[in-house]
mmCIF file of C-alpha atoms in Angstrom:
data_model
loop_
_atom_site.group_PDB
_atom_site.id
_atom_site.type_symbol
_atom_site.label_atom_id
_atom_site.label_comp_id
_atom_site.label_asym_id
_atom_site.label_seq_id
_atom_site.Cartn_x
_atom_site.Cartn_y
_atom_site.Cartn_z
ATOM 1 C CA MET T 12 -10.533 56.388 -15.533
ATOM 2 C CA GLU T 13 -12.253 53.639 -17.420
ATOM 3 C CA THR T 14 -12.225 54.028 -21.171
ATOM 4 C CA GLN T 15 -15.249 51.829 -21.925
ATOM 5 C CA GLU T 16 -18.912 52.681 -21.581
ATOM 6 C CA ARG T 17 -20.476 51.371 -18.409
ATOM 7 C CA SER T 18 -23.732 51.507 -16.488
ATOM 8 C CA ILE T 19 -23.453 53.382 -13.191
ATOM 9 C CA LYS T 20 -25.381 52.681 -9.994
ATOM 10 C CA PRO T 21 -26.250 55.209 -7.270
ATOM 11 C CA LEU T 22 -24.280 55.524 -4.048
ATOM 12 C CA ARG T 23 -27.026 57.528 -2.321
ATOM 13 C CA SER T 24 -30.578 58.527 -3.244
ATOM 14 C CA LEU T 25 -33.200 60.657 -1.565
ATOM 15 C CA ILE T 26 -36.626 62.078 -2.353
ATOM 16 C CA LEU T 27 -37.103 65.861 -2.312
ATOM 17 C CA ASP T 28 -40.243 67.675 -1.195
ATOM 18 C CA LEU T 29 -40.706 69.462 -4.539
ATOM 19 C CA PRO T 30 -39.689 68.658 -8.142
ATOM 20 C CA PRO T 31 -36.058 69.681 -8.849
ATOM 21 C CA SER T 32 -35.379 71.829 -11.910
ATOM 22 C CA CYS T 33 -31.690 72.758 -11.529
ATOM 23 C CA ILE T 34 -28.647 72.046 -9.381
ATOM 24 C CA GLU T 35 -25.164 73.491 -8.920
ATOM 25 C CA PHE T 36 -22.211 73.059 -6.575
ATOM 26 C CA CYS T 37 -20.790 76.203 -5.003
ATOM 27 C CA PRO T 38 -17.296 76.634 -6.499
ATOM 28 C CA GLY T 39 -16.186 78.649 -3.461
ATOM 29 C CA HIS T 40 -17.291 75.924 -1.019
ATOM 30 C CA PRO T 41 -17.343 72.720 -3.088
ATOM 31 C CA ASP T 42 -18.787 70.573 -0.291
ATOM 32 C CA TYR T 43 -22.055 72.486 -0.678
ATOM 33 C CA PHE T 44 -24.579 72.417 -3.492
ATOM 34 C CA VAL T 45 -27.964 74.030 -4.136
ATOM 35 C CA VAL T 46 -31.050 72.490 -5.732
ATOM 36 C CA GLY T 47 -33.726 74.741 -7.214
ATOM 37 C CA THR T 48 -37.281 73.408 -7.278
ATOM 38 C CA TYR T 49 -40.321 74.082 -9.443
ATOM 39 C CA ASN T 50 -43.822 73.440 -8.185
ATOM 40 C CA LEU T 51 -46.895 74.059 -10.309
ATOM 41 C CA GLN T 52 -49.781 74.432 -7.908
ATOM 42 C CA LYS T 53 -52.566 72.280 -9.338
ATOM 43 C CA GLN T 54 -55.747 74.290 -9.480
ATOM 44 C CA ASN T 55 -57.609 71.849 -11.692
ATOM 45 C CA ASP T 56 -57.074 68.548 -13.460
ATOM 46 C CA ALA T 57 -55.815 70.235 -16.617
ATOM 47 C CA ASP T 58 -52.801 71.583 -14.743
ATOM 48 C CA ALA T 59 -51.591 68.150 -13.737
ATOM 49 C CA ASP T 60 -49.597 67.517 -16.909
ATOM 50 C CA VAL T 61 -47.820 70.836 -17.264
ATOM 51 C CA ASP T 62 -44.173 71.346 -16.293
ATOM 52 C CA ILE T 63 -41.049 73.141 -17.425
ATOM 53 C CA GLY T 64 -40.186 70.711 -20.170
ATOM 54 C CA THR T 65 -42.642 68.090 -21.396
ATOM 55 C CA GLU T 66 -41.797 66.935 -24.890
ATOM 56 C CA ASP T 67 -44.660 66.561 -27.330
ATOM 57 C CA GLY T 68 -44.649 64.035 -30.149
ATOM 58 C CA GLU T 69 -42.237 66.111 -32.242
ATOM 59 C CA GLY T 70 -39.790 66.845 -29.439
ATOM 60 C CA GLN T 71 -40.900 70.444 -28.990
ATOM 61 C CA GLN T 72 -42.004 72.112 -25.766
ATOM 62 C CA GLN T 73 -45.434 73.293 -24.826
ATOM 63 C CA ILE T 74 -45.895 76.086 -22.248
ATOM 64 C CA ARG T 75 -49.407 77.038 -21.214
ATOM 65 C CA LYS T 76 -49.922 80.709 -22.111
ATOM 66 C CA THR T 77 -52.183 81.524 -19.165
ATOM 67 C CA VAL T 78 -50.677 82.785 -15.937
ATOM 68 C CA GLN T 79 -50.372 79.892 -13.492
ATOM 69 C CA THR T 80 -49.523 79.728 -9.823
ATOM 70 C CA ARG T 81 -46.059 78.334 -9.203
ATOM 71 C CA ASP T 82 -43.727 78.330 -6.252
ATOM 72 C CA GLY T 83 -40.432 76.693 -5.428
ATOM 73 C CA SER T 84 -37.486 76.593 -3.090
ATOM 74 C CA LEU T 85 -33.720 76.643 -2.837
ATOM 75 C CA ILE T 86 -32.358 73.666 -0.922
ATOM 76 C CA LEU T 87 -28.825 73.826 0.447
ATOM 77 C CA PHE T 88 -27.051 70.492 0.924
ATOM 78 C CA ARG T 89 -23.616 69.445 2.123
ATOM 79 C CA LEU T 90 -21.874 66.431 0.591
ATOM 80 C CA THR T 91 -19.574 64.861 3.140
ATOM 81 C CA ASP T 92 -16.279 63.102 2.480
ATOM 82 C CA ILE T 93 -17.913 59.716 3.086
ATOM 83 C CA GLY T 94 -20.735 60.455 0.648
ATOM 84 C CA ASP T 95 -23.541 61.424 2.988
ATOM 85 C CA ILE T 96 -25.959 64.087 1.716
ATOM 86 C CA LYS T 97 -27.013 66.448 4.515
ATOM 87 C CA ASN T 98 -29.934 68.830 4.125
ATOM 88 C CA VAL T 99 -28.636 72.089 5.607
ATOM 89 C CA GLN T 100 -31.394 74.580 4.768
ATOM 90 C CA THR T 101 -34.539 75.043 2.702
ATOM 91 C CA VAL T 102 -35.397 78.556 1.545
ATOM 92 C CA PRO T 103 -38.997 78.873 0.281
ATOM 93 C CA TYR T 104 -39.293 80.979 -2.871
ATOM 94 C CA PRO T 105 -42.532 82.667 -4.001
ATOM 95 C CA SER T 106 -42.187 81.501 -7.601
ATOM 96 C CA ALA T 107 -40.734 78.454 -9.335
ATOM 97 C CA ILE T 108 -36.966 78.279 -9.886
ATOM 98 C CA LEU T 109 -35.900 77.745 -13.505
ATOM 99 C CA ASP T 110 -32.120 78.174 -13.317
ATOM 100 C CA LEU T 111 -29.303 79.144 -10.968
ATOM 101 C CA HIS T 112 -25.582 79.802 -11.395
ATOM 102 C CA PHE T 113 -22.833 80.885 -9.031
ATOM 103 C CA HIS T 114 -20.717 83.829 -10.101
ATOM 104 C CA PRO T 115 -17.382 82.606 -11.528
ATOM 105 C CA CYS T 116 -15.187 85.051 -9.564
ATOM 106 C CA ARG T 117 -16.912 87.661 -7.364
ATOM 107 C CA GLU T 118 -17.057 87.363 -3.549
ATOM 108 C CA GLY T 119 -15.116 84.122 -3.477
ATOM 109 C CA ARG T 120 -17.540 82.480 -5.927
ATOM 110 C CA THR T 121 -20.226 82.225 -3.232
ATOM 111 C CA VAL T 122 -23.010 84.365 -4.788
ATOM 112 C CA MET T 123 -25.501 82.855 -7.198
ATOM 113 C CA ALA T 124 -28.012 84.284 -9.628
ATOM 114 C CA VAL T 125 -31.475 82.695 -9.518
ATOM 115 C CA VAL T 126 -34.160 83.173 -12.183
ATOM 116 C CA SER T 127 -37.801 82.307 -11.734
ATOM 117 C CA SER T 128 -41.241 81.822 -13.250
ATOM 118 C CA THR T 129 -42.424 85.379 -12.491
ATOM 119 C CA GLY T 130 -39.611 87.243 -14.235
ATOM 120 C CA ALA T 131 -37.644 87.672 -11.001
ATOM 121 C CA LEU T 132 -33.858 87.683 -10.710
ATOM 122 C CA SER T 133 -32.476 87.088 -7.202
ATOM 123 C CA PHE T 134 -28.984 86.961 -5.764
ATOM 124 C CA PHE T 135 -28.182 84.695 -2.821
ATOM 125 C CA LYS T 136 -24.919 84.352 -0.905
ATOM 126 C CA LEU T 137 -23.702 81.114 0.660
ATOM 127 C CA ASN T 138 -22.227 81.748 4.103
ATOM 128 C CA ALA T 139 -20.449 78.482 4.820
ATOM 129 C CA ALA T 140 -19.485 78.677 8.487
ATOM 130 C CA GLU T 141 -19.518 75.541 10.598
ATOM 131 C CA GLU T 142 -22.844 73.752 10.553
ATOM 132 C CA PRO T 143 -25.527 74.419 11.595
ATOM 133 C CA LEU T 144 -24.611 78.021 10.764
ATOM 134 C CA ALA T 145 -24.037 77.515 7.011
ATOM 135 C CA SER T 146 -26.846 79.231 5.155
ATOM 136 C CA LEU T 147 -28.115 80.893 2.014
ATOM 137 C CA LYS T 148 -29.000 84.538 2.500
ATOM 138 C CA GLU T 149 -30.904 86.633 -0.011
ATOM 139 C CA ILE T 150 -29.007 89.747 -1.089
ATOM 140 C CA ILE T 151 -31.628 91.335 -3.328
ATOM 141 C CA THR T 152 -34.385 90.500 -5.835
ATOM 142 C CA HIS T 153 -35.065 92.439 -9.036
ATOM 143 C CA LYS T 154 -37.681 92.567 -11.783
ATOM 144 C CA PRO T 155 -35.276 93.778 -14.482
ATOM 145 C CA LEU T 156 -37.737 93.556 -17.388
ATOM 146 C CA GLY T 157 -40.791 94.911 -15.607
ATOM 147 C CA GLY T 158 -43.660 93.506 -13.606
ATOM 148 C CA ASP T 159 -45.329 91.084 -16.045
ATOM 149 C CA GLU T 160 -45.547 87.920 -13.944
ATOM 150 C CA GLY T 161 -46.764 85.912 -16.928
ATOM 151 C CA ILE T 162 -43.250 85.940 -18.417
ATOM 152 C CA LEU T 163 -40.879 83.249 -17.199
ATOM 153 C CA PHE T 164 -37.116 83.673 -16.995
ATOM 154 C CA LEU T 165 -35.963 80.336 -18.409
ATOM 155 C CA SER T 166 -32.172 80.427 -18.030
ATOM 156 C CA CYS T 167 -29.225 82.612 -17.128
ATOM 157 C CA ALA T 168 -25.464 82.685 -17.751
ATOM 158 C CA TRP T 169 -22.542 84.741 -16.431
ATOM 159 C CA HIS T 170 -19.932 86.081 -18.830
ATOM 160 C CA PRO T 171 -16.674 84.144 -18.216
ATOM 161 C CA HIS T 172 -14.418 87.197 -18.703
ATOM 162 C CA ILE T 173 -16.558 90.303 -18.037
ATOM 163 C CA PRO T 174 -17.774 89.781 -14.465
ATOM 164 C CA GLU T 175 -20.596 92.330 -14.488
ATOM 165 C CA LEU T 176 -22.490 90.808 -17.425
ATOM 166 C CA LEU T 177 -25.355 88.358 -17.000
ATOM 167 C CA ALA T 178 -27.552 86.995 -19.809
ATOM 168 C CA ILE T 179 -31.130 85.806 -19.324
ATOM 169 C CA THR T 180 -33.681 84.155 -21.616
ATOM 170 C CA THR T 181 -37.446 84.447 -21.447
ATOM 171 C CA SER T 182 -40.620 82.571 -22.304
ATOM 172 C CA ASP T 183 -41.617 85.418 -24.636
ATOM 173 C CA TYR T 184 -38.721 84.485 -26.928
ATOM 174 C CA GLN T 185 -36.117 87.045 -25.855
ATOM 175 C CA VAL T 186 -32.451 87.129 -24.821
ATOM 176 C CA HIS T 187 -31.267 90.061 -22.708
ATOM 177 C CA ILE T 188 -27.884 91.064 -21.304
ATOM 178 C CA LEU T 189 -27.866 92.853 -17.940
ATOM 179 C CA LYS T 190 -25.154 94.655 -16.022
ATOM 180 C CA VAL T 191 -24.761 93.628 -12.368
ATOM 181 C CA ASP T 192 -22.757 96.099 -10.297
ATOM 182 C CA ASP T 193 -20.654 95.386 -7.213
ATOM 183 C CA SER T 194 -23.692 95.929 -4.962
ATOM 184 C CA TRP T 195 -25.713 93.376 -6.977
ATOM 185 C CA ASN T 196 -27.963 96.048 -8.434
ATOM 186 C CA VAL T 197 -29.079 95.311 -11.997
ATOM 187 C CA HIS T 198 -29.018 97.694 -14.931
ATOM 188 C CA LYS T 199 -30.681 97.087 -18.277
ATOM 189 C CA ILE T 200 -28.013 98.180 -20.744
ATOM 190 C CA HIS T 201 -29.671 97.538 -24.097
ATOM 191 C CA THR T 202 -33.109 98.869 -24.939
ATOM 192 C CA GLU T 203 -34.112 95.850 -26.995
ATOM 193 C CA PRO T 204 -33.279 92.144 -26.642
ATOM 194 C CA VAL T 205 -29.937 91.243 -28.176
ATOM 195 C CA ILE T 206 -31.574 88.162 -29.768
ATOM 196 C CA THR T 207 -35.221 87.303 -30.417
ATOM 197 C CA HIS T 208 -36.489 83.798 -31.230
ATOM 198 C CA THR T 209 -39.898 82.873 -32.612
ATOM 199 C CA LEU T 210 -40.627 80.502 -29.711
ATOM 200 C CA GLU T 211 -39.349 80.120 -26.139
ATOM 201 C CA ALA T 212 -35.656 81.016 -25.721
ATOM 202 C CA TRP T 213 -34.451 78.027 -23.702
ATOM 203 C CA THR T 214 -30.764 78.654 -23.240
ATOM 204 C CA VAL T 215 -27.955 81.196 -23.591
ATOM 205 C CA ALA T 216 -24.157 81.098 -23.429
ATOM 206 C CA PHE T 217 -21.323 83.546 -23.901
ATOM 207 C CA SER T 218 -18.319 82.598 -25.981
ATOM 208 C CA SER T 219 -15.490 81.249 -23.818
ATOM 209 C CA LEU T 220 -12.895 83.150 -25.865
ATOM 210 C CA ILE T 221 -11.343 86.319 -24.462
ATOM 211 C CA PRO T 222 -13.275 89.358 -25.789
ATOM 212 C CA ARG T 223 -11.657 91.215 -28.676
ATOM 213 C CA LYS T 224 -11.160 94.941 -29.170
ATOM 214 C CA THR T 225 -13.756 96.595 -31.356
ATOM 215 C CA GLU T 226 -13.044 97.485 -34.949
ATOM 216 C CA LEU T 227 -13.011 101.154 -35.830
ATOM 217 C CA ASP T 228 -16.193 100.903 -37.898
ATOM 218 C CA VAL T 229 -18.394 99.888 -34.974
ATOM 219 C CA ALA T 230 -20.749 102.789 -34.442
ATOM 220 C CA ASP T 231 -20.616 104.495 -31.043
ATOM 221 C CA ALA T 232 -17.841 102.202 -29.828
ATOM 222 C CA SER T 233 -14.942 103.955 -28.142
ATOM 223 C CA GLY T 234 -11.984 101.862 -29.297
ATOM 224 C CA GLU T 235 -9.881 100.628 -26.422
ATOM 225 C CA HIS T 236 -12.792 100.998 -23.982
ATOM 226 C CA SER T 237 -15.021 98.572 -25.877
ATOM 227 C CA LYS T 238 -14.921 94.794 -26.172
ATOM 228 C CA LEU T 239 -16.390 92.461 -28.765
ATOM 229 C CA PHE T 240 -17.781 89.087 -27.787
ATOM 230 C CA THR T 241 -20.233 86.522 -29.129
ATOM 231 C CA VAL T 242 -23.401 85.384 -27.403
ATOM 232 C CA PHE T 243 -25.242 82.204 -28.446
ATOM 233 C CA SER T 244 -28.865 81.262 -27.773
ATOM 234 C CA GLY T 245 -31.101 78.292 -28.457
ATOM 235 C CA GLY T 246 -34.871 78.210 -28.727
ATOM 236 C CA ASP T 247 -37.916 76.025 -29.084
ATOM 237 C CA ASP T 248 -37.932 77.145 -32.719
ATOM 238 C CA SER T 249 -35.039 74.694 -33.379
ATOM 239 C CA LYS T 250 -32.705 77.608 -34.028
ATOM 240 C CA LEU T 251 -29.198 78.331 -32.785
ATOM 241 C CA PHE T 252 -28.504 82.055 -32.952
ATOM 242 C CA ALA T 253 -25.242 83.950 -32.533
ATOM 243 C CA THR T 254 -24.691 87.666 -32.395
ATOM 244 C CA THR T 255 -21.674 89.898 -31.907
ATOM 245 C CA CYS T 256 -21.929 92.430 -29.072
ATOM 246 C CA ALA T 257 -19.786 95.514 -28.494
ATOM 247 C CA TYR T 258 -19.680 96.428 -24.798
ATOM 248 C CA ARG T 259 -18.539 99.843 -23.607
ATOM 249 C CA THR T 260 -16.464 99.085 -20.514
ATOM 250 C CA ASP T 261 -16.022 102.756 -19.562
ATOM 251 C CA SER T 262 -19.779 103.193 -19.234
ATOM 252 C CA ILE T 263 -21.662 104.817 -16.370
ATOM 253 C CA ASP T 264 -24.502 102.952 -14.684
ATOM 254 C CA GLY T 265 -27.849 104.238 -15.868
ATOM 255 C CA GLU T 266 -26.803 104.945 -19.444
ATOM 256 C CA ASP T 267 -28.812 103.240 -22.169
ATOM 257 C CA ASP T 268 -27.433 100.915 -24.815
ATOM 258 C CA LEU T 269 -24.037 100.267 -23.303
ATOM 259 C CA ILE T 270 -24.099 97.149 -25.467
ATOM 260 C CA GLU T 271 -24.401 97.538 -29.216
ATOM 261 C CA THR T 272 -25.312 94.771 -31.656
ATOM 262 C CA PRO T 273 -23.773 96.330 -34.768
ATOM 263 C CA TYR T 274 -24.117 93.316 -37.059
ATOM 264 C CA PRO T 275 -27.039 91.091 -38.076
ATOM 265 C CA THR T 276 -27.757 88.047 -35.929
ATOM 266 C CA ALA T 277 -26.514 84.811 -37.488
ATOM 267 C CA LEU T 278 -28.946 81.898 -37.712
ATOM 268 C CA PHE T 279 -27.472 78.402 -37.631
ATOM 269 C CA LYS T 280 -29.728 75.594 -38.841
ATOM 270 C CA GLY T 281 -29.293 71.847 -38.435
ATOM 271 C CA HIS T 282 -31.208 70.980 -35.280
ATOM 272 C CA GLU T 283 -34.387 68.972 -35.776
ATOM 273 C CA ALA T 284 -36.053 70.185 -32.574
ATOM 274 C CA GLY T 285 -35.582 72.812 -29.869
ATOM 275 C CA VAL T 286 -32.024 73.827 -28.926
ATOM 276 C CA THR T 287 -31.779 73.455 -25.150
ATOM 277 C CA ALA T 288 -28.060 73.387 -24.279
ATOM 278 C CA ILE T 289 -25.032 75.351 -25.512
ATOM 279 C CA LEU T 290 -21.483 74.738 -24.270
ATOM 280 C CA PRO T 291 -18.722 76.862 -25.847
ATOM 281 C CA LEU T 292 -15.230 75.486 -25.172
ATOM 282 C CA ASN T 293 -12.240 77.668 -24.380
ATOM 283 C CA LEU T 294 -10.494 76.269 -27.415
ATOM 284 C CA GLN T 295 -9.540 77.441 -30.896
ATOM 285 C CA LEU T 296 -8.788 75.317 -33.915
ATOM 286 C CA ALA T 297 -5.846 76.025 -36.226
ATOM 287 C CA SER T 298 -8.331 77.838 -38.463
ATOM 288 C CA LEU T 299 -9.066 80.117 -35.445
ATOM 289 C CA ASP T 300 -12.615 78.766 -35.343
ATOM 290 C CA SER T 301 -14.023 78.169 -31.863
ATOM 291 C CA VAL T 302 -15.653 74.918 -30.734
ATOM 292 C CA VAL T 303 -19.282 75.033 -29.574
ATOM 293 C CA ILE T 304 -21.278 72.019 -28.382
ATOM 294 C CA THR T 305 -25.087 71.948 -28.466
ATOM 295 C CA GLY T 306 -27.862 69.751 -27.121
ATOM 296 C CA SER T 307 -31.386 69.433 -28.467
ATOM 297 C CA TYR T 308 -34.777 67.806 -27.944
ATOM 298 C CA ASP T 309 -33.945 65.765 -31.024
ATOM 299 C CA ASP T 310 -31.790 63.609 -28.683
ATOM 300 C CA HIS T 311 -28.512 64.687 -30.301
ATOM 301 C CA ILE T 312 -25.362 66.338 -29.090
ATOM 302 C CA ARG T 313 -23.453 68.186 -31.806
ATOM 303 C CA VAL T 314 -19.969 69.674 -32.012
ATOM 304 C CA TYR T 315 -19.556 72.716 -34.251
ATOM 305 C CA ALA T 316 -16.640 74.817 -35.455
ATOM 306 C CA ILE T 317 -17.720 78.478 -35.586
ATOM 307 C CA ASN T 318 -15.746 81.401 -36.952
ATOM 308 C CA GLU T 319 -16.113 84.209 -34.399
ATOM 309 C CA GLN T 320 -13.265 86.326 -35.788
ATOM 310 C CA ASN T 321 -15.318 88.030 -38.478
ATOM 311 C CA ALA T 322 -17.807 90.735 -37.621
ATOM 312 C CA LEU T 323 -20.648 88.368 -38.480
ATOM 313 C CA PRO T 324 -20.255 84.783 -37.180
ATOM 314 C CA GLN T 325 -20.001 82.481 -40.169
ATOM 315 C CA ARG T 326 -22.033 79.373 -40.867
ATOM 316 C CA PRO T 327 -20.834 76.646 -38.478
ATOM 317 C CA ARG T 328 -19.225 73.426 -39.624
ATOM 318 C CA LEU T 329 -20.507 70.248 -38.005
ATOM 319 C CA LEU T 330 -17.546 68.270 -36.652
ATOM 320 C CA ALA T 331 -19.441 65.434 -34.932
ATOM 321 C CA GLU T 332 -22.851 64.418 -33.625
ATOM 322 C CA ARG T 333 -24.286 61.562 -31.589
ATOM 323 C CA ASN T 334 -27.713 60.350 -30.520
ATOM 324 C CA LEU T 335 -27.888 60.188 -26.691
ATOM 325 C CA GLU T 336 -31.364 58.580 -26.660
ATOM 326 C CA GLY T 337 -32.983 61.446 -24.770
ATOM 327 C CA GLY T 338 -33.472 65.180 -25.093
ATOM 328 C CA VAL T 339 -30.205 66.895 -24.160
ATOM 329 C CA TRP T 340 -31.393 69.508 -21.676
ATOM 330 C CA ARG T 341 -28.088 70.606 -20.117
ATOM 331 C CA LEU T 342 -24.349 70.139 -20.724
ATOM 332 C CA LYS T 343 -21.698 70.689 -18.041
ATOM 333 C CA LEU T 344 -17.971 70.687 -18.791
ATOM 334 C CA ILE T 345 -16.071 68.540 -16.291
ATOM 335 C CA LYS T 346 -12.641 69.209 -17.761
ATOM 336 C CA LEU T 347 -10.926 70.196 -20.992
ATOM 337 C CA GLU T 348 -7.411 68.910 -21.637
ATOM 338 C CA GLU T 349 -4.941 69.574 -24.417
ATOM 339 C CA ASP T 350 -2.247 66.940 -24.958
ATOM 340 C CA ALA T 351 1.145 68.480 -24.131
ATOM 341 C CA SER T 352 3.016 65.847 -26.142
ATOM 342 C CA LYS T 353 0.668 66.158 -29.126
ATOM 343 C CA SER T 354 -0.220 69.820 -29.117
ATOM 344 C CA SER T 355 -3.066 69.494 -31.611
ATOM 345 C CA LYS T 356 -5.034 66.895 -29.601
ATOM 346 C CA TRP T 357 -7.760 67.861 -27.149
ATOM 347 C CA THR T 358 -10.229 65.979 -24.950
ATOM 348 C CA ALA T 359 -13.369 67.226 -23.208
ATOM 349 C CA LEU T 360 -15.173 65.279 -20.481
ATOM 350 C CA ILE T 361 -18.818 66.344 -20.244
ATOM 351 C CA LEU T 362 -21.807 65.602 -18.002
ATOM 352 C CA ALA T 363 -25.084 65.600 -19.962
ATOM 353 C CA SER T 364 -28.612 65.755 -18.531
ATOM 354 C CA CYS T 365 -30.693 63.783 -21.020
ATOM 355 C CA MET T 366 -34.274 64.164 -19.760
ATOM 356 C CA HIS T 367 -36.108 60.805 -19.916
ATOM 357 C CA ALA T 368 -32.852 58.921 -20.701
ATOM 358 C CA GLY T 369 -31.020 59.965 -17.520
ATOM 359 C CA SER T 370 -27.437 61.251 -17.321
ATOM 360 C CA ARG T 371 -24.444 60.551 -19.536
ATOM 361 C CA ILE T 372 -20.691 60.965 -19.126
ATOM 362 C CA LEU T 373 -19.293 61.886 -22.541
ATOM 363 C CA GLU T 374 -15.737 62.025 -23.819
ATOM 364 C CA ILE T 375 -15.166 64.178 -26.879
ATOM 365 C CA LYS T 376 -11.774 63.900 -28.586
ATOM 366 C CA GLY T 377 -10.584 66.223 -31.302
ATOM 367 C CA ASP T 378 -7.646 67.576 -33.240
ATOM 368 C CA THR T 379 -7.182 71.320 -33.732
ATOM 369 C CA ILE T 380 -5.301 70.828 -37.032
ATOM 370 C CA THR T 381 -7.179 68.058 -38.826
ATOM 371 C CA GLU T 382 -10.451 69.060 -37.106
ATOM 372 C CA SER T 383 -11.316 65.403 -36.617
ATOM 373 C CA CYS T 384 -13.721 64.871 -33.727
ATOM 374 C CA GLU T 385 -15.501 61.929 -32.123
ATOM 375 C CA ILE T 386 -18.025 61.594 -29.304
ATOM 376 C CA GLU T 387 -17.974 58.569 -27.013
ATOM 377 C CA ILE T 388 -20.401 57.669 -24.211
ATOM 378 C CA ARG T 389 -18.269 56.601 -21.231
ATOM 379 C CA GLY T 390 -20.946 56.251 -18.567
ATOM 380 C CA ARG T 391 -24.723 55.984 -18.263
ATOM 381 C CA PHE T 392 -26.716 56.749 -15.134
ATOM 382 C CA GLU T 393 -30.267 55.561 -15.751
ATOM 383 C CA GLU T 394 -31.807 55.188 -12.293
ATOM 384 C CA HIS T 395 -34.098 58.188 -12.792
ATOM 385 C CA LYS T 396 -37.708 57.381 -13.613
ATOM 386 C CA SER T 397 -38.645 60.815 -14.979
ATOM 387 C CA MET T 398 -37.060 63.893 -16.566
ATOM 388 C CA ASN T 399 -33.402 64.529 -15.673
ATOM 389 C CA TYR T 400 -33.159 68.324 -15.949
ATOM 390 C CA GLY T 401 -30.309 69.009 -13.550
ATOM 391 C CA SER T 402 -26.898 67.405 -12.959
ATOM 392 C CA ASP T 403 -23.560 68.639 -11.669
ATOM 393 C CA PHE T 404 -20.184 67.315 -10.490
ATOM 394 C CA GLN T 405 -18.271 68.223 -7.339
ATOM 395 C CA PRO T 406 -15.420 70.638 -8.134
ATOM 396 C CA GLY T 407 -12.077 69.024 -7.358
ATOM 397 C CA SER T 408 -13.283 65.472 -7.885
ATOM 398 C CA GLU T 409 -12.253 65.602 -11.558
ATOM 399 C CA VAL T 410 -8.514 65.656 -10.852
ATOM 400 C CA GLU T 411 -6.340 62.743 -11.958
ATOM 401 C CA GLY T 412 -6.519 59.737 -9.676
ATOM 402 C CA ARG T 413 -9.979 60.513 -8.276
ATOM 403 C CA LYS T 414 -13.455 59.455 -9.317
ATOM 404 C CA VAL T 415 -15.753 62.217 -10.484
ATOM 405 C CA ARG T 416 -18.550 62.659 -7.929
ATOM 406 C CA CYS T 417 -21.827 63.528 -9.651
ATOM 407 C CA LEU T 418 -25.291 64.486 -8.486
ATOM 408 C CA SER T 419 -28.313 64.230 -10.746
ATOM 409 C CA THR T 420 -32.008 64.938 -10.284
ATOM 410 C CA SER T 421 -35.303 63.960 -11.859
ATOM 411 C CA PHE T 422 -38.489 65.971 -11.903
ATOM 412 C CA TYR T 423 -41.706 64.041 -11.308
ATOM 413 C CA ASP T 424 -40.248 61.449 -8.925
ATOM 414 C CA ARG T 425 -38.324 64.245 -7.091
ATOM 415 C CA LEU T 426 -35.226 62.068 -6.957
ATOM 416 C CA LEU T 427 -31.697 63.236 -6.062
ATOM 417 C CA CYS T 428 -28.884 60.731 -6.652
ATOM 418 C CA LEU T 429 -25.164 60.622 -5.883
ATOM 419 C CA TRP T 430 -22.946 58.535 -8.146
ATOM 420 C CA GLU T 431 -19.350 58.339 -9.299
ATOM 421 C CA TYR T 432 -17.539 57.892 -12.568
#
């Protein structure tokens, strides 16, 4: 790969029918990807300027508090070996799509969670037989927090090590953890939110580290049948929160409070606007601190060292930061490498969706012993003329000797672009 920053041009571009809000390749069938769309039905002139993420003068978000009419769709595409983008299927959805993520291990990694503007959580399965038979099929749709259609589900995240756990964030400032059983039924396993912000909760992420056994002093935890893990969230209140959860793995569906939050939530300051992206790395420093990367409306990406080993996550240490010239809405890890010849060196290649500034390919290099860290911009894709909310790379294209194949979207111009790094 090139080691110097360069401007990247599109290989293919097409215009979608509705504004795209999110995108993800199917890890089980990496030739296929799904775009979620978000359409605010304009009932009057005042509605024309409202969307999922319009920055005001101070970088913060504004969501209209009245219930609005939104719809969307899930669009299934196939990316061919020669770089053609084929529209396979469009599934209309009765509300706007805010986020979608394929499960990291269940059912061959072909089932995705979809969250929407009416507080709905749906599961869809990709059946990838020979075209034209490849299709998305709805498994089930839930309203896990009740029927208030004025509350938006803003994001979701699967736990990387506990396959039944899914986190969601809401427009009424909350972060919830749900249990999803093998039949894709959903169980609310904590009476209250595990984290509450003072403005919209934009994003959530579980720690990438393997969950720990609970300490003996955790109330109601049953020792070897409970696991401790950290969950992070970011909100429009410019706050990064972290809390330690104890999950009872021997629980029975239908029981309440299968997740305990036995310690106070830790508040991490330092962002100058809303926290919109959180990317924990599966990496520990010599100090046993974990590495967590954040993105914000303040245009910055930041790399933190966070001590997750104590009961209460400690104040993070800022290792590096860089201005990306646009609000950092999403971060996607392309690959994380540790140098075999120099065991303390690590490198992360990251795809960043930077709203009005387009997409960036970032290379972050660090040292687990000295804790030195630097962020370099390796590629810029700036063909988008409006907000870049969603980007992803094709799994398998990141291997040595190949160019990384990326897809990025922009909202108002409804643009979908294919490019390579």
